[in-house]
Tab-separated table of C-alpha atoms in Angstrom:
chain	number	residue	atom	x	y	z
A	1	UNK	CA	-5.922	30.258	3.602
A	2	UNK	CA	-7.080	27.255	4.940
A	3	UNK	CA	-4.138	24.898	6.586
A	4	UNK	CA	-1.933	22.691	4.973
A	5	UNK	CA	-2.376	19.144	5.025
A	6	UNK	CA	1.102	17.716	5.681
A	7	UNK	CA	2.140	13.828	5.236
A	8	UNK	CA	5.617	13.002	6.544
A	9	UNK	CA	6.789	9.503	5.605
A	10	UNK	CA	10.196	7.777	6.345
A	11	UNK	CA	12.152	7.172	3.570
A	12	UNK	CA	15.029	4.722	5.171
A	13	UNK	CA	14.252	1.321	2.349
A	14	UNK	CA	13.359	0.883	-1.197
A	15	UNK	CA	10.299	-0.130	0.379
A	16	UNK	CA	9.616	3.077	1.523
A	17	UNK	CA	10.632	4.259	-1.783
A	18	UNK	CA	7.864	1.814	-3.667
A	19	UNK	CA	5.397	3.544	-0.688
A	20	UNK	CA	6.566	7.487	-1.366
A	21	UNK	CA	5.579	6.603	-4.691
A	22	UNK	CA	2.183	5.356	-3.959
A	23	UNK	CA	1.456	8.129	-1.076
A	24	UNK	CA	2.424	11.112	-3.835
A	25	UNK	CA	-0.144	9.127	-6.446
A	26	UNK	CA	-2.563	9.390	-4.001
A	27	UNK	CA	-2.104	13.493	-3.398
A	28	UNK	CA	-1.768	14.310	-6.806
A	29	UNK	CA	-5.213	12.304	-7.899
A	30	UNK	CA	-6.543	13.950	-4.729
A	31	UNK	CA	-5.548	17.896	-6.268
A	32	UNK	CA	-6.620	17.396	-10.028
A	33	UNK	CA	-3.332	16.126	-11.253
A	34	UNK	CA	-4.162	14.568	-14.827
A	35	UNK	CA	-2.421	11.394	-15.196
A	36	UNK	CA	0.579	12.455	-17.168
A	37	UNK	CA	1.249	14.798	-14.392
A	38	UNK	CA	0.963	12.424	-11.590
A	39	UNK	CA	3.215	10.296	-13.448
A	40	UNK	CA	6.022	13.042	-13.857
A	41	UNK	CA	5.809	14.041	-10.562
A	42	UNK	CA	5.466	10.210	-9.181
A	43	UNK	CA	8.594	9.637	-11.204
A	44	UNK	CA	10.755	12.969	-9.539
A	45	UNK	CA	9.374	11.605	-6.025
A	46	UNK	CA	10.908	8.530	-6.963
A	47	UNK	CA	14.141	9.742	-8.010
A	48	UNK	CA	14.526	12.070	-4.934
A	49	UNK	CA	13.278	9.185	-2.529
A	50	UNK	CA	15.889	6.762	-3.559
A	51	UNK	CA	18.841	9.599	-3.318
A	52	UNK	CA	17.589	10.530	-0.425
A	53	UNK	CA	18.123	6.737	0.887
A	54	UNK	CA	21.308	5.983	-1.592
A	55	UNK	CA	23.319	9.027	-1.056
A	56	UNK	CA	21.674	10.529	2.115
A	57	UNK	CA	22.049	7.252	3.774
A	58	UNK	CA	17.820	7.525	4.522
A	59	UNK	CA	15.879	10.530	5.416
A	60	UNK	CA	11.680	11.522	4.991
A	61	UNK	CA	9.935	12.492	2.899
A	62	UNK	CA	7.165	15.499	3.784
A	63	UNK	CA	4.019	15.872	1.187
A	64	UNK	CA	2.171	19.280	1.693
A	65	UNK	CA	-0.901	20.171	0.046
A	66	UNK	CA	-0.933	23.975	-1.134
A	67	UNK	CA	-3.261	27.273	-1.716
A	68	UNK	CA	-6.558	28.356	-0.883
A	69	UNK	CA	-7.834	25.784	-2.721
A	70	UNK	CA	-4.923	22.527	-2.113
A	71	UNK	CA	-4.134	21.872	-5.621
A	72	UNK	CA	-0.815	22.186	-5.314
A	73	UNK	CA	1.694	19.721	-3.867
A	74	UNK	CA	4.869	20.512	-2.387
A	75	UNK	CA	7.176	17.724	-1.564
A	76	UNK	CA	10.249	17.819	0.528
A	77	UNK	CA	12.926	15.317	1.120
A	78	UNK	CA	15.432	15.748	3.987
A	79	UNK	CA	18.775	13.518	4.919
A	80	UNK	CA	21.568	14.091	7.399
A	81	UNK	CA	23.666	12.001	5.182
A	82	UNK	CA	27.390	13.829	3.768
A	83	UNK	CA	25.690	16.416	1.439
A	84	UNK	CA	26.611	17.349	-2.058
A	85	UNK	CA	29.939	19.395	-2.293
A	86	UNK	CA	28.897	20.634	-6.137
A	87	UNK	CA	25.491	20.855	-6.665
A	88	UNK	CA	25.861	22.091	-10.145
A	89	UNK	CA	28.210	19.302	-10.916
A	90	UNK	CA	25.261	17.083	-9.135
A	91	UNK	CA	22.416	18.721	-11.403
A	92	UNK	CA	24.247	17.953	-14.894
A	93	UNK	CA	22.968	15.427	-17.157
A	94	UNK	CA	25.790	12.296	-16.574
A	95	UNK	CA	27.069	13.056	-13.282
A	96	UNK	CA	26.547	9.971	-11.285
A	97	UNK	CA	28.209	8.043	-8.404
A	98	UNK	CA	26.893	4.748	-9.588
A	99	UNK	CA	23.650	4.125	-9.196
A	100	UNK	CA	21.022	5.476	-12.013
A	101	UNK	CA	21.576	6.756	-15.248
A	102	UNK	CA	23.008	9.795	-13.666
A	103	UNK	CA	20.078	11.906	-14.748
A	104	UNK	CA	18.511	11.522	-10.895
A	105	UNK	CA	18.838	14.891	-10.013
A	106	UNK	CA	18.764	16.606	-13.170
A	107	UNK	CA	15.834	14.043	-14.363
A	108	UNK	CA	13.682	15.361	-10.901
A	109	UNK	CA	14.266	19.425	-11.747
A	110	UNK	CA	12.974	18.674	-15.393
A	111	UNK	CA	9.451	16.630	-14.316
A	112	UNK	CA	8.110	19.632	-11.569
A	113	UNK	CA	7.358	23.321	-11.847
A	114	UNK	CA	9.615	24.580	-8.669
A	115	UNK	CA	13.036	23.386	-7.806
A	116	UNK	CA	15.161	24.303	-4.560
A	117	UNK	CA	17.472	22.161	-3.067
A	118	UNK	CA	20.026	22.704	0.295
A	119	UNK	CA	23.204	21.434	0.502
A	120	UNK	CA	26.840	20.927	1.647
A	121	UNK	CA	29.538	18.781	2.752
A	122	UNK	CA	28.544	17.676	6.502
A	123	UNK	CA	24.731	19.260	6.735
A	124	UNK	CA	22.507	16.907	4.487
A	125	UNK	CA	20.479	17.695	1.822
A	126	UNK	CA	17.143	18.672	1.579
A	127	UNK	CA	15.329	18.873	-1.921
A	128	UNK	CA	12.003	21.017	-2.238
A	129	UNK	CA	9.828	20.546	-5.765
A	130	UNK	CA	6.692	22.151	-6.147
A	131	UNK	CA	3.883	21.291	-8.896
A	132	UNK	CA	0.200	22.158	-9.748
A	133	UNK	CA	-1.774	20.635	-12.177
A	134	UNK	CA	-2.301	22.800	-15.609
A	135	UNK	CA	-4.396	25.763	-14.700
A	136	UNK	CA	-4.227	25.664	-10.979
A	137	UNK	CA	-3.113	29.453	-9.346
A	138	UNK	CA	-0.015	28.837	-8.197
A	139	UNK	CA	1.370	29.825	-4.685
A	140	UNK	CA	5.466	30.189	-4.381
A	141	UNK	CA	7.447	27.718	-2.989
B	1	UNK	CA	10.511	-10.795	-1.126
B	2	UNK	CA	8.791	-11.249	-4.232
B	3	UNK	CA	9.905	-12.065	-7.519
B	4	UNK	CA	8.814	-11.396	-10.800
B	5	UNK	CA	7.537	-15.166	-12.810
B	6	UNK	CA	9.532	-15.734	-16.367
B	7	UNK	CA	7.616	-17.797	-18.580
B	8	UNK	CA	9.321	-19.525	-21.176
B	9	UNK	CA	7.597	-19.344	-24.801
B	10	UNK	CA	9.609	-21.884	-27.170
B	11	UNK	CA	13.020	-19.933	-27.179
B	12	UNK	CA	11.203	-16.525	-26.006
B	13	UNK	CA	11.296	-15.474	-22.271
B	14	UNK	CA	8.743	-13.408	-21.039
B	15	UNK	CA	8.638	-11.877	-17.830
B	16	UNK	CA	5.150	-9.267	-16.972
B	17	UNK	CA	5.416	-6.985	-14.566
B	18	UNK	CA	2.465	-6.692	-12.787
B	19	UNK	CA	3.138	-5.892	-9.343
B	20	UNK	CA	4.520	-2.451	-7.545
B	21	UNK	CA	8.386	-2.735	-8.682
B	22	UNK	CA	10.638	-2.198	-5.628
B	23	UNK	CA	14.809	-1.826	-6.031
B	24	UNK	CA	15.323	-4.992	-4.956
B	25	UNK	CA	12.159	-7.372	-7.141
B	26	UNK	CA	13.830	-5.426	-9.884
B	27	UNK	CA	17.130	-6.322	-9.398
B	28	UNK	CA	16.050	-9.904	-8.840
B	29	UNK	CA	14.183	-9.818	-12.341
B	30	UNK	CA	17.738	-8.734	-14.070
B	31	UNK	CA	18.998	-11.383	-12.529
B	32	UNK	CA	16.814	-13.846	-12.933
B	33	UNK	CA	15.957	-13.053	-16.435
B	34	UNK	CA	20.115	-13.387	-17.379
B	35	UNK	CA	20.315	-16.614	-15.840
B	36	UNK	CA	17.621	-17.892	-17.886
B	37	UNK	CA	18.972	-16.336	-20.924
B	38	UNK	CA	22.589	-17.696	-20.664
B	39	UNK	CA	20.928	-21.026	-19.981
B	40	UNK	CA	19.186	-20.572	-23.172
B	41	UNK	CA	16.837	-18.603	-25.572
B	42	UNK	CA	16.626	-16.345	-28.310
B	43	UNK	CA	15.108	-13.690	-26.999
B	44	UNK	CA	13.383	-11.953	-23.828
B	45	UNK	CA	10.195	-9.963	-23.240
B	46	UNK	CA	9.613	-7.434	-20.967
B	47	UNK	CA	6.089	-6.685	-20.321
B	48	UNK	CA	5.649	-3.132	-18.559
B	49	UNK	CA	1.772	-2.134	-19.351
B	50	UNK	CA	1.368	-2.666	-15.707
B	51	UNK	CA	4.212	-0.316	-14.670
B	52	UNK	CA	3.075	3.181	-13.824
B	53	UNK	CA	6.032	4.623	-13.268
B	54	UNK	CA	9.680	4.045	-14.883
B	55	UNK	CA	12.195	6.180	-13.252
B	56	UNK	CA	16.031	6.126	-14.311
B	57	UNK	CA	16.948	3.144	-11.811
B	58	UNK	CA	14.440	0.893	-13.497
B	59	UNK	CA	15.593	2.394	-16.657
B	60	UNK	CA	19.156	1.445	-15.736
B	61	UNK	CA	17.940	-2.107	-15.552
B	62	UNK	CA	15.967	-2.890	-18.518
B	63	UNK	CA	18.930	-1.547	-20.358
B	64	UNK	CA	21.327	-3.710	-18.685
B	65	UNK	CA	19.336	-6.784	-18.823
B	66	UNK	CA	18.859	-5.757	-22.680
B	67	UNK	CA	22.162	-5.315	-22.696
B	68	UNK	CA	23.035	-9.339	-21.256
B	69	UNK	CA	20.700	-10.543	-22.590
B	70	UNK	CA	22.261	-9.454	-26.316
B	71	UNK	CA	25.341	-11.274	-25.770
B	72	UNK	CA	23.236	-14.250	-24.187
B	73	UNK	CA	20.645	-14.958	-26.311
B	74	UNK	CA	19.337	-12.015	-28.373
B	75	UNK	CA	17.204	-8.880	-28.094
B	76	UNK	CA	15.115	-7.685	-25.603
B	77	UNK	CA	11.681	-6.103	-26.266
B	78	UNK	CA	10.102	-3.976	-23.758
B	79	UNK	CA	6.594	-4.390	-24.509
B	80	UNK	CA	3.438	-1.800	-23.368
B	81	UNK	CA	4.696	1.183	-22.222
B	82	UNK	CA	2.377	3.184	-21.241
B	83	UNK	CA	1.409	6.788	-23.056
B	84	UNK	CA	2.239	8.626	-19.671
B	85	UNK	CA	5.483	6.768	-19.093
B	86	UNK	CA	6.967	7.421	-22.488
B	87	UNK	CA	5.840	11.227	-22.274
B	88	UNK	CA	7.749	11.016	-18.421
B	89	UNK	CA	10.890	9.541	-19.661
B	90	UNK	CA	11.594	12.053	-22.633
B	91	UNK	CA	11.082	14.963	-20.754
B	92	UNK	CA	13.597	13.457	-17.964
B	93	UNK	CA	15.912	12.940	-20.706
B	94	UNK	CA	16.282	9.766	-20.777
B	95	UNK	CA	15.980	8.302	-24.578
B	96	UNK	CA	16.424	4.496	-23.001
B	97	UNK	CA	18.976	4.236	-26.174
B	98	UNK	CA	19.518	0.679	-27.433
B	99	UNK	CA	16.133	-0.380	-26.082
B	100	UNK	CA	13.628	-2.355	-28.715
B	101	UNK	CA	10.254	-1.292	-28.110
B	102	UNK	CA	7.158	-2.447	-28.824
B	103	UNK	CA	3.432	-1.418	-28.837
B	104	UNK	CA	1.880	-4.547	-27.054
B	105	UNK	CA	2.834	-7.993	-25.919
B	106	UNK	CA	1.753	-9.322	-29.194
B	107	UNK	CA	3.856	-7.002	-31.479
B	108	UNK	CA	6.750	-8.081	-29.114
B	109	UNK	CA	6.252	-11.685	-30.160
B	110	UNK	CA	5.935	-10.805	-33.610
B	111	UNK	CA	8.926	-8.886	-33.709
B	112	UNK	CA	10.829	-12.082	-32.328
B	113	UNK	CA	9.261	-14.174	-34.596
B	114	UNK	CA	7.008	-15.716	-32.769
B	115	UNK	CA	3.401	-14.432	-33.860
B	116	UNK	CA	0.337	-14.659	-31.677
B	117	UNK	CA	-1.082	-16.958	-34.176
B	118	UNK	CA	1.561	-19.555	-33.556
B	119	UNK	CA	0.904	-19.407	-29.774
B	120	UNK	CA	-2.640	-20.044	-30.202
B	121	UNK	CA	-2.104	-22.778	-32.191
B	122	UNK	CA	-0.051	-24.086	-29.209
B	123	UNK	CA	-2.981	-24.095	-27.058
């Protein structure tokens, strides 16, 4: 397998959040995404970006390229921030602490192909999504 | 920090995005956009054909400006939303409920009564 190209970007502004946005673009043009599926997961990177600043209190954001032939893209956010005490609670449709339409979370799981998230009160949160564009062999998360 | 221009078209506002939308140019635009309204007009216009991506914070607030701008001056049309964004949005599950929609800038101004004919005759 030939190595990963990885692209770690700080995620402490909405700023940042307008340039995660343009930096994921730029991967999934770069592995074959078609342009609905660099919107959806533009859109999730956008969503986890701005918890990752709002509730997470700022973090990065890490953009991997994946397989033997990088068509994948694996993106991870990380935050030291408070965590999430119910992440099921936090995954529902409606939960929300204010910002958003409360569908952040939930909204993110349903735009990508691979979902993992790690969490808990006092050790941060760091959310995992994996997609490849439609008929690219997948690799696991 | 940037800000997003409102045009005024008779009683019509219009504001196009065409610029990358951060948190805080958006939040400027709702509040720009109600101010205008409350100091009069009949309706606003949201242009969003340049926006490639409309996540649920930026849908959070076109509805609220929608939302002010209803008990201000009248409705709100979101205007041009691209194929890829409305695919995007349903499949987040977000419907963008009590949101008027239309096609292109120029069925926006139809649908407030204020055709494209009537602006060129402006001119």
């Amino acid at each position: 397998m030939s190595p990963e190209a990885v692209t770690r970007l700080p995620v402490t502004s909405d700023v940042q959040i307008s340039g995660a946005r343009h930096a994921v673009r730029e991967a999934a043009i770069a592995a074959g995404f078609s342009l609905v599926e660099q919107t959806k997961l533009v859109t999730a990177a956008s969503e986890l970006a701005r918890n990752t600043l709002v509730h997470g209190g700022g973090g990065h954001m890490e953009i991997t390229t994946l397989g033997r032939d990088q068509r994948g893209i694996r993106l991870t956010f990380t935050d030291s921030g408070p965590g999430i005490p119910d992440v099921a609670a936090a995954l529902s449709d409606g939960y929300t602490t204010g910002q958003g339409l409360g569908l952040g979370l939930g909204g993110a799981r349903r735009l990508v192909n691979e979902f993992a998230i790690d969490t808990g009160p006092g050790r941060g949160t760091t959310v995992t999504v994996a997609s490849w564009p439609r008929g690219a062999r997948r690799v696991t998360l | 920090m940037d800000r997003i221009p409102i045009l005024r078209l008779g009683r019509v506002l219009l504001a196009s995005i065409q610029q990358e939308l951060t948190d805080d140019i958006a939040l400027a635009l709702q509040q720009d956009l109600t101010e205008m309204a409350a100091a009069g007009a009949d309706g606003v216009i949201i242009d969003i054909s340049g926006v490639d991506v409309v996540d649920s914070f930026l849908a959070r607030v076109l509805s609220e400006i929608a939302a002010a701008a209803r008990m201000l001056a009248g409705e709100t049309v979101v205007a041009g939303m691209r194929p890829s964004v409305a695919i995007t949005l349903v499949e987040m599950g977000l419907s963008l409920r009590g949101l008027r929609t239309a096609r292109s800038l120029s069925d926006a101004l139809s649908a407030l009564g204020l055709g494209e004919a009537r602006i060129q005759g402006r001119s």
